């Protein structure tokens, strides 16, 4: 069985519900990607999540939730006296903002066990991580993570990275840009959002983003530009895939994460980046028509059926 390993932080999610109540869930950028990757990959693949959680009841509930979605938790580290982080979603006209409580998050220590990290990566066939994964780590732990992921790339394993730039998580903009660049340099595929790259790296065009990452040794680029579509650069070949039209916009939470998971699942199965991008665009357009980051099983099955018909 082939194994995919996703590295990062899953958090407790609070989102608006009826009557001014809040609904509890579990989500986070790399976990959301793991959810969609597992949903769309064939049964020959095992999707595992690498993180750290506490030993408290909420951590137990989070692990049970992960296992219920089919995401493996065998590599998750338990840390006493720590808890999962928590965030609340605020929505206005379908657009989101967040409040965070993560100072005691166990996931901040996910790379503090280098032997466990190496064992998880060595047991896996492909690896995915994000800029948020990097942002929550102390400098020494960040260096450990990048070194171990670099080993995977050097061994020929596919490594995918979404910069997912969140400046509020960094204490210094220069350090943020350096860490994002270092993360890209140990990756074989980078999946940036052009809006983020233009804002924080000053890229004047999608082509500038591609050139910058290719200069770091990245062979495969999937540049997401919202309603303006997706630009692919694979081995020097460049192609454009239009965005899928969303029938309605309810909640943009998880749009990029669902795209990443759907793209990677389709690409790992077919090897065709154009087909993968078109499928992922349809998935993301569906996700933003629903509340929350994770689609229900019936909606996943409908998207799979549509892909097979297409």
Tab-separated table of C-alpha atoms in Angstrom:
chain	number	residue	atom	x	y	z
A	1	UNK	CA	0.000	0.000	0.000
A	2	UNK	CA	1.315	3.441	-0.948
A	3	UNK	CA	1.353	6.045	1.820
A	4	UNK	CA	0.922	9.814	1.766
A	5	UNK	CA	2.051	11.819	4.806
A	6	UNK	CA	0.662	15.274	5.572
A	7	UNK	CA	2.438	17.329	8.217
A	8	UNK	CA	0.888	20.204	10.148
A	9	UNK	CA	-1.669	21.339	12.687
A	10	UNK	CA	-5.284	20.304	13.109
A	11	UNK	CA	-7.289	22.651	15.323
A	12	UNK	CA	-10.639	22.857	17.034
A	13	UNK	CA	-12.915	24.902	14.762
A	14	UNK	CA	-15.822	27.016	15.990
A	15	UNK	CA	-18.153	28.334	13.312
A	16	UNK	CA	-21.465	30.113	13.264
A	17	UNK	CA	-24.638	28.086	13.545
A	18	UNK	CA	-28.329	28.881	13.873
A	19	UNK	CA	-29.592	31.089	16.666
A	20	UNK	CA	-26.232	32.619	17.492
A	21	UNK	CA	-24.806	29.259	18.548
A	22	UNK	CA	-21.364	27.952	17.612
A	23	UNK	CA	-20.740	24.563	16.009
A	24	UNK	CA	-17.576	22.662	16.930
A	25	UNK	CA	-15.474	20.840	14.370
A	26	UNK	CA	-11.880	19.928	13.610
A	27	UNK	CA	-9.921	21.413	10.721
A	28	UNK	CA	-6.655	22.985	9.629
A	29	UNK	CA	-5.046	23.547	6.261
A	30	UNK	CA	-2.969	20.370	6.012
A	31	UNK	CA	-5.625	18.219	7.680
A	32	UNK	CA	-8.247	19.534	5.252
A	33	UNK	CA	-5.912	18.575	2.427
A	34	UNK	CA	-5.453	15.125	3.981
A	35	UNK	CA	-9.231	14.719	4.167
A	36	UNK	CA	-9.717	15.424	0.450
A	37	UNK	CA	-6.642	13.476	-0.569
A	38	UNK	CA	-7.958	10.416	1.235
A	39	UNK	CA	-11.446	10.922	-0.136
A	40	UNK	CA	-10.324	10.990	-3.768
A	41	UNK	CA	-7.380	8.570	-3.804
A	42	UNK	CA	-8.067	4.901	-4.614
A	43	UNK	CA	-8.096	2.318	-1.823
A	44	UNK	CA	-4.497	1.331	-2.618
A	45	UNK	CA	-3.367	4.495	-0.799
A	46	UNK	CA	-3.156	5.171	2.928
A	47	UNK	CA	-3.234	8.835	3.970
A	48	UNK	CA	-1.549	9.575	7.328
A	49	UNK	CA	-1.381	12.747	9.373
A	50	UNK	CA	1.713	13.820	11.319
A	51	UNK	CA	1.187	16.251	14.163
A	52	UNK	CA	1.222	16.472	17.950
A	53	UNK	CA	-1.812	16.648	20.230
A	54	UNK	CA	-2.371	16.644	23.975
A	55	UNK	CA	-3.553	13.887	26.269
A	56	UNK	CA	-6.794	15.705	27.137
A	57	UNK	CA	-10.348	14.673	26.136
A	58	UNK	CA	-10.482	17.157	23.239
A	59	UNK	CA	-7.316	15.611	21.778
A	60	UNK	CA	-8.913	12.163	22.118
A	61	UNK	CA	-11.982	13.442	20.308
A	62	UNK	CA	-9.841	14.984	17.562
A	63	UNK	CA	-7.990	11.719	16.946
A	64	UNK	CA	-11.255	9.794	16.853
A	65	UNK	CA	-12.572	12.284	14.299
A	66	UNK	CA	-9.482	11.883	12.111
A	67	UNK	CA	-9.750	8.106	12.221
A	68	UNK	CA	-13.439	8.361	11.378
A	69	UNK	CA	-12.562	10.173	8.161
A	70	UNK	CA	-10.061	7.464	7.220
A	71	UNK	CA	-6.963	9.585	7.931
A	72	UNK	CA	-4.327	7.553	9.792
A	73	UNK	CA	-3.133	8.754	13.206
A	74	UNK	CA	-0.371	6.234	13.864
A	75	UNK	CA	2.309	8.927	13.569
A	76	UNK	CA	0.591	11.457	15.856
A	77	UNK	CA	2.604	12.325	18.970
A	78	UNK	CA	0.873	12.821	22.341
A	79	UNK	CA	2.264	15.642	24.513
A	80	UNK	CA	1.138	15.913	28.170
A	81	UNK	CA	0.026	19.347	29.418
A	82	UNK	CA	-0.647	20.565	25.874
A	83	UNK	CA	-3.932	20.885	23.990
A	84	UNK	CA	-5.053	21.418	20.394
A	85	UNK	CA	-5.223	24.989	19.153
A	86	UNK	CA	-8.618	26.590	18.582
A	87	UNK	CA	-9.946	29.089	16.055
A	88	UNK	CA	-13.250	30.800	15.352
A	89	UNK	CA	-14.498	31.672	11.862
A	90	UNK	CA	-16.159	35.043	11.270
A	91	UNK	CA	-18.083	35.308	7.995
A	92	UNK	CA	-19.186	38.381	6.067
A	93	UNK	CA	-20.644	38.014	2.559
A	94	UNK	CA	-19.014	34.594	2.246
A	95	UNK	CA	-15.558	35.902	3.092
A	96	UNK	CA	-13.850	34.727	6.245
A	97	UNK	CA	-11.703	36.118	9.024
A	98	UNK	CA	-10.401	34.269	12.056
A	99	UNK	CA	-9.677	34.570	15.752
A	100	UNK	CA	-7.037	32.144	17.083
A	101	UNK	CA	-6.108	30.611	20.446
A	102	UNK	CA	-3.043	28.440	19.855
A	103	UNK	CA	-0.303	29.450	22.326
A	104	UNK	CA	-0.571	26.066	24.110
A	105	UNK	CA	-1.009	24.056	20.905
A	106	UNK	CA	0.769	20.701	21.045
A	107	UNK	CA	1.320	20.909	17.286
A	108	UNK	CA	3.985	23.542	17.892
A	109	UNK	CA	6.130	20.632	19.145
A	110	UNK	CA	5.508	18.310	16.194
A	111	UNK	CA	9.174	18.366	15.098
A	112	UNK	CA	10.630	18.102	18.618
A	113	UNK	CA	10.996	14.330	18.188
A	114	UNK	CA	13.377	14.086	15.192
A	115	UNK	CA	13.479	10.280	15.270
A	116	UNK	CA	9.701	10.047	15.104
A	117	UNK	CA	9.572	12.580	12.296
A	118	UNK	CA	12.199	10.707	10.296
A	119	UNK	CA	10.440	7.386	10.813
A	120	UNK	CA	7.134	8.808	9.559
A	121	UNK	CA	8.713	10.333	6.450
A	122	UNK	CA	10.755	7.191	5.728
A	123	UNK	CA	7.572	5.096	5.895
A	124	UNK	CA	5.800	7.329	3.365
A	125	UNK	CA	5.874	7.585	-0.424
A	126	UNK	CA	4.883	11.232	-0.759
A	127	UNK	CA	4.853	14.195	1.646
A	128	UNK	CA	2.802	17.397	1.890
A	129	UNK	CA	3.266	20.390	4.211
A	130	UNK	CA	2.457	24.102	4.244
A	131	UNK	CA	3.670	27.519	5.267
A	132	UNK	CA	1.473	27.275	8.359
A	133	UNK	CA	3.335	24.097	9.321
A	134	UNK	CA	6.530	26.160	9.225
A	135	UNK	CA	5.071	29.201	10.983
A	136	UNK	CA	4.060	27.424	14.196
A	137	UNK	CA	7.522	25.919	14.866
A	138	UNK	CA	10.420	27.282	16.886
A	139	UNK	CA	13.553	27.983	14.799
A	140	UNK	CA	15.387	24.754	15.754
A	141	UNK	CA	12.293	22.634	15.094
A	142	UNK	CA	11.770	24.400	11.779
A	143	UNK	CA	15.327	23.545	10.756
A	144	UNK	CA	14.775	19.906	11.768
A	145	UNK	CA	11.589	19.648	9.720
A	146	UNK	CA	13.153	21.181	6.611
A	147	UNK	CA	16.202	18.915	6.884
A	148	UNK	CA	14.071	15.776	7.096
A	149	UNK	CA	11.830	16.851	4.221
A	150	UNK	CA	14.958	17.690	2.225
A	151	UNK	CA	16.135	14.119	2.777
A	152	UNK	CA	12.866	12.865	1.310
A	153	UNK	CA	13.228	15.037	-1.783
A	154	UNK	CA	16.857	13.957	-2.233
A	155	UNK	CA	15.711	10.324	-2.069
A	156	UNK	CA	13.328	10.988	-4.964
A	157	UNK	CA	10.084	11.140	-3.013
A	158	UNK	CA	7.468	13.618	-4.295
A	159	UNK	CA	7.181	16.512	-1.849
A	160	UNK	CA	4.373	19.065	-2.240
A	161	UNK	CA	4.243	22.424	-0.461
A	162	UNK	CA	1.574	25.113	-0.221
A	163	UNK	CA	3.189	28.377	1.015
A	164	UNK	CA	-0.204	29.402	2.494
A	165	UNK	CA	1.270	32.669	3.736
A	166	UNK	CA	-0.253	33.925	6.998
A	167	UNK	CA	1.775	36.931	8.208
A	168	UNK	CA	0.000	37.045	11.592
A	169	UNK	CA	1.735	33.771	12.488
A	170	UNK	CA	5.228	35.191	11.953
A	171	UNK	CA	7.143	37.595	14.169
A	172	UNK	CA	9.151	39.008	11.270
A	173	UNK	CA	8.298	39.419	7.578
A	174	UNK	CA	11.845	38.746	6.408
A	175	UNK	CA	12.030	35.525	8.405
A	176	UNK	CA	8.659	34.528	6.949
A	177	UNK	CA	9.831	35.009	3.373
A	178	UNK	CA	13.079	33.168	4.069
A	179	UNK	CA	11.261	30.199	5.634
A	180	UNK	CA	8.752	30.009	2.766
A	181	UNK	CA	11.629	30.025	0.276
A	182	UNK	CA	13.454	27.351	2.279
A	183	UNK	CA	10.285	25.241	2.312
A	184	UNK	CA	9.984	25.545	-1.453
A	185	UNK	CA	13.631	24.605	-1.947
A	186	UNK	CA	13.081	21.188	-0.320
A	187	UNK	CA	9.936	20.541	-2.384
A	188	UNK	CA	9.391	19.090	-5.831
A	189	UNK	CA	5.937	20.702	-6.231
A	190	UNK	CA	4.815	24.108	-4.931
A	191	UNK	CA	1.146	25.165	-4.941
A	192	UNK	CA	1.046	28.914	-4.164
A	193	UNK	CA	-1.784	31.423	-4.240
A	194	UNK	CA	-0.789	34.259	-6.547
A	195	UNK	CA	-2.521	36.875	-4.391
A	196	UNK	CA	-0.327	35.887	-1.440
A	197	UNK	CA	2.826	35.846	-3.552
A	198	UNK	CA	2.103	39.272	-5.029
A	199	UNK	CA	1.386	40.742	-1.596
A	200	UNK	CA	4.318	39.308	0.322
A	201	UNK	CA	6.989	38.719	-2.331
A	202	UNK	CA	6.084	41.574	-4.661
A	203	UNK	CA	5.519	39.366	-7.720
A	204	UNK	CA	4.118	41.450	-10.578
A	205	UNK	CA	2.671	38.467	-12.469
A	206	UNK	CA	2.017	34.742	-12.261
A	207	UNK	CA	5.047	34.285	-14.523
A	208	UNK	CA	7.194	36.088	-11.946
A	209	UNK	CA	5.985	33.717	-9.231
A	210	UNK	CA	6.825	30.729	-11.416
A	211	UNK	CA	10.272	32.078	-12.241
A	212	UNK	CA	11.093	32.759	-8.593
A	213	UNK	CA	10.160	29.269	-7.446
A	214	UNK	CA	11.850	27.609	-10.395
A	215	UNK	CA	14.966	29.514	-9.368
A	216	UNK	CA	14.759	27.667	-6.038
A	217	UNK	CA	14.853	24.307	-7.810
A	218	UNK	CA	11.111	23.582	-7.959
A	219	UNK	CA	10.170	21.554	-11.049
A	220	UNK	CA	6.370	21.577	-10.682
A	221	UNK	CA	4.295	24.708	-10.014
A	222	UNK	CA	0.531	24.955	-9.525
A	223	UNK	CA	-0.282	28.671	-9.182
A	224	UNK	CA	-3.825	29.323	-7.975
A	225	UNK	CA	-5.292	32.706	-8.895
A	226	UNK	CA	-8.882	32.513	-7.649
A	227	UNK	CA	-11.479	33.231	-10.303
A	228	UNK	CA	-8.663	33.928	-12.775
A	229	UNK	CA	-7.774	30.251	-12.955
A	230	UNK	CA	-4.734	28.043	-12.472
A	231	UNK	CA	-1.373	28.236	-14.212
A	232	UNK	CA	0.697	25.046	-14.376
A	233	UNK	CA	4.432	24.833	-14.985
A	234	UNK	CA	5.657	21.240	-15.082
A	235	UNK	CA	9.146	20.496	-16.337
A	236	UNK	CA	9.187	23.760	-18.247
A	237	UNK	CA	5.795	23.151	-19.899
A	238	UNK	CA	3.275	25.850	-19.041
A	239	UNK	CA	-0.513	25.528	-19.308
A	240	UNK	CA	-3.586	27.387	-18.106
A	241	UNK	CA	-6.749	25.859	-16.638
A	242	UNK	CA	-9.767	28.120	-16.049
A	243	UNK	CA	-11.466	28.270	-12.664
A	244	UNK	CA	-14.730	26.408	-12.240
A	245	UNK	CA	-17.824	28.543	-11.802
A	246	UNK	CA	-19.299	28.441	-8.292
A	247	UNK	CA	-23.093	28.407	-8.252
A	248	UNK	CA	-23.064	30.257	-4.928
A	249	UNK	CA	-20.521	31.471	-2.390
A	250	UNK	CA	-21.449	30.627	1.192
A	251	UNK	CA	-18.091	30.138	2.903
A	252	UNK	CA	-14.630	30.245	1.308
A	253	UNK	CA	-13.081	28.278	4.198
A	254	UNK	CA	-11.098	25.322	2.873
A	255	UNK	CA	-11.261	26.260	-0.809
A	256	UNK	CA	-7.493	26.141	-1.339
A	257	UNK	CA	-7.066	23.081	0.874
A	258	UNK	CA	-9.733	21.134	-1.008
A	259	UNK	CA	-8.094	22.144	-4.290
A	260	UNK	CA	-4.741	20.857	-3.043
A	261	UNK	CA	-6.116	17.516	-1.885
A	262	UNK	CA	-8.175	16.934	-5.009
A	263	UNK	CA	-5.312	17.962	-7.287
A	264	UNK	CA	-2.782	15.699	-5.599
A	265	UNK	CA	-5.168	12.744	-5.541
A	266	UNK	CA	-5.956	13.065	-9.234
A	267	UNK	CA	-2.357	13.741	-10.220
A	268	UNK	CA	-0.974	10.809	-8.226
A	269	UNK	CA	-3.489	8.553	-9.974
A	270	UNK	CA	-3.347	9.915	-13.534
A	271	UNK	CA	-0.044	11.805	-13.867
A	272	UNK	CA	-1.951	14.448	-15.871
A	273	UNK	CA	-1.646	17.873	-14.248
A	274	UNK	CA	-4.241	19.471	-16.552
A	275	UNK	CA	-6.930	16.935	-15.673
A	276	UNK	CA	-5.959	17.201	-12.011
A	277	UNK	CA	-6.296	21.003	-12.015
A	278	UNK	CA	-9.682	20.925	-13.751
A	279	UNK	CA	-11.010	18.370	-11.276
A	280	UNK	CA	-9.606	20.272	-8.292
A	281	UNK	CA	-11.187	23.499	-9.535
A	282	UNK	CA	-14.601	21.795	-9.589
A	283	UNK	CA	-14.077	20.507	-6.062
A	284	UNK	CA	-13.083	23.947	-4.731
A	285	UNK	CA	-16.104	25.565	-6.440
A	286	UNK	CA	-18.349	23.060	-4.678
A	287	UNK	CA	-16.696	23.552	-1.287
A	288	UNK	CA	-17.277	27.309	-1.208
A	289	UNK	CA	-21.003	26.696	-1.699
A	290	UNK	CA	-21.173	25.005	1.714
A	291	UNK	CA	-20.460	25.951	5.315
A	292	UNK	CA	-17.185	24.679	6.729
A	293	UNK	CA	-14.059	23.246	5.147
A	294	UNK	CA	-15.078	19.588	4.782
A	295	UNK	CA	-17.741	18.327	2.398
A	296	UNK	CA	-20.026	15.503	3.476
A	297	UNK	CA	-19.505	12.001	2.076
A	298	UNK	CA	-22.483	12.259	-0.292
A	299	UNK	CA	-21.080	15.430	-1.852
A	300	UNK	CA	-17.669	13.773	-2.244
A	301	UNK	CA	-19.300	10.817	-4.010
A	302	UNK	CA	-21.162	13.163	-6.384
A	303	UNK	CA	-17.883	14.871	-7.339
A	304	UNK	CA	-16.201	11.500	-7.900
A	305	UNK	CA	-19.084	10.379	-10.112
A	306	UNK	CA	-18.830	13.591	-12.114
A	307	UNK	CA	-15.095	13.070	-12.606
A	308	UNK	CA	-15.666	9.558	-13.903
A	309	UNK	CA	-18.339	10.765	-16.312
A	310	UNK	CA	-16.002	13.522	-17.501
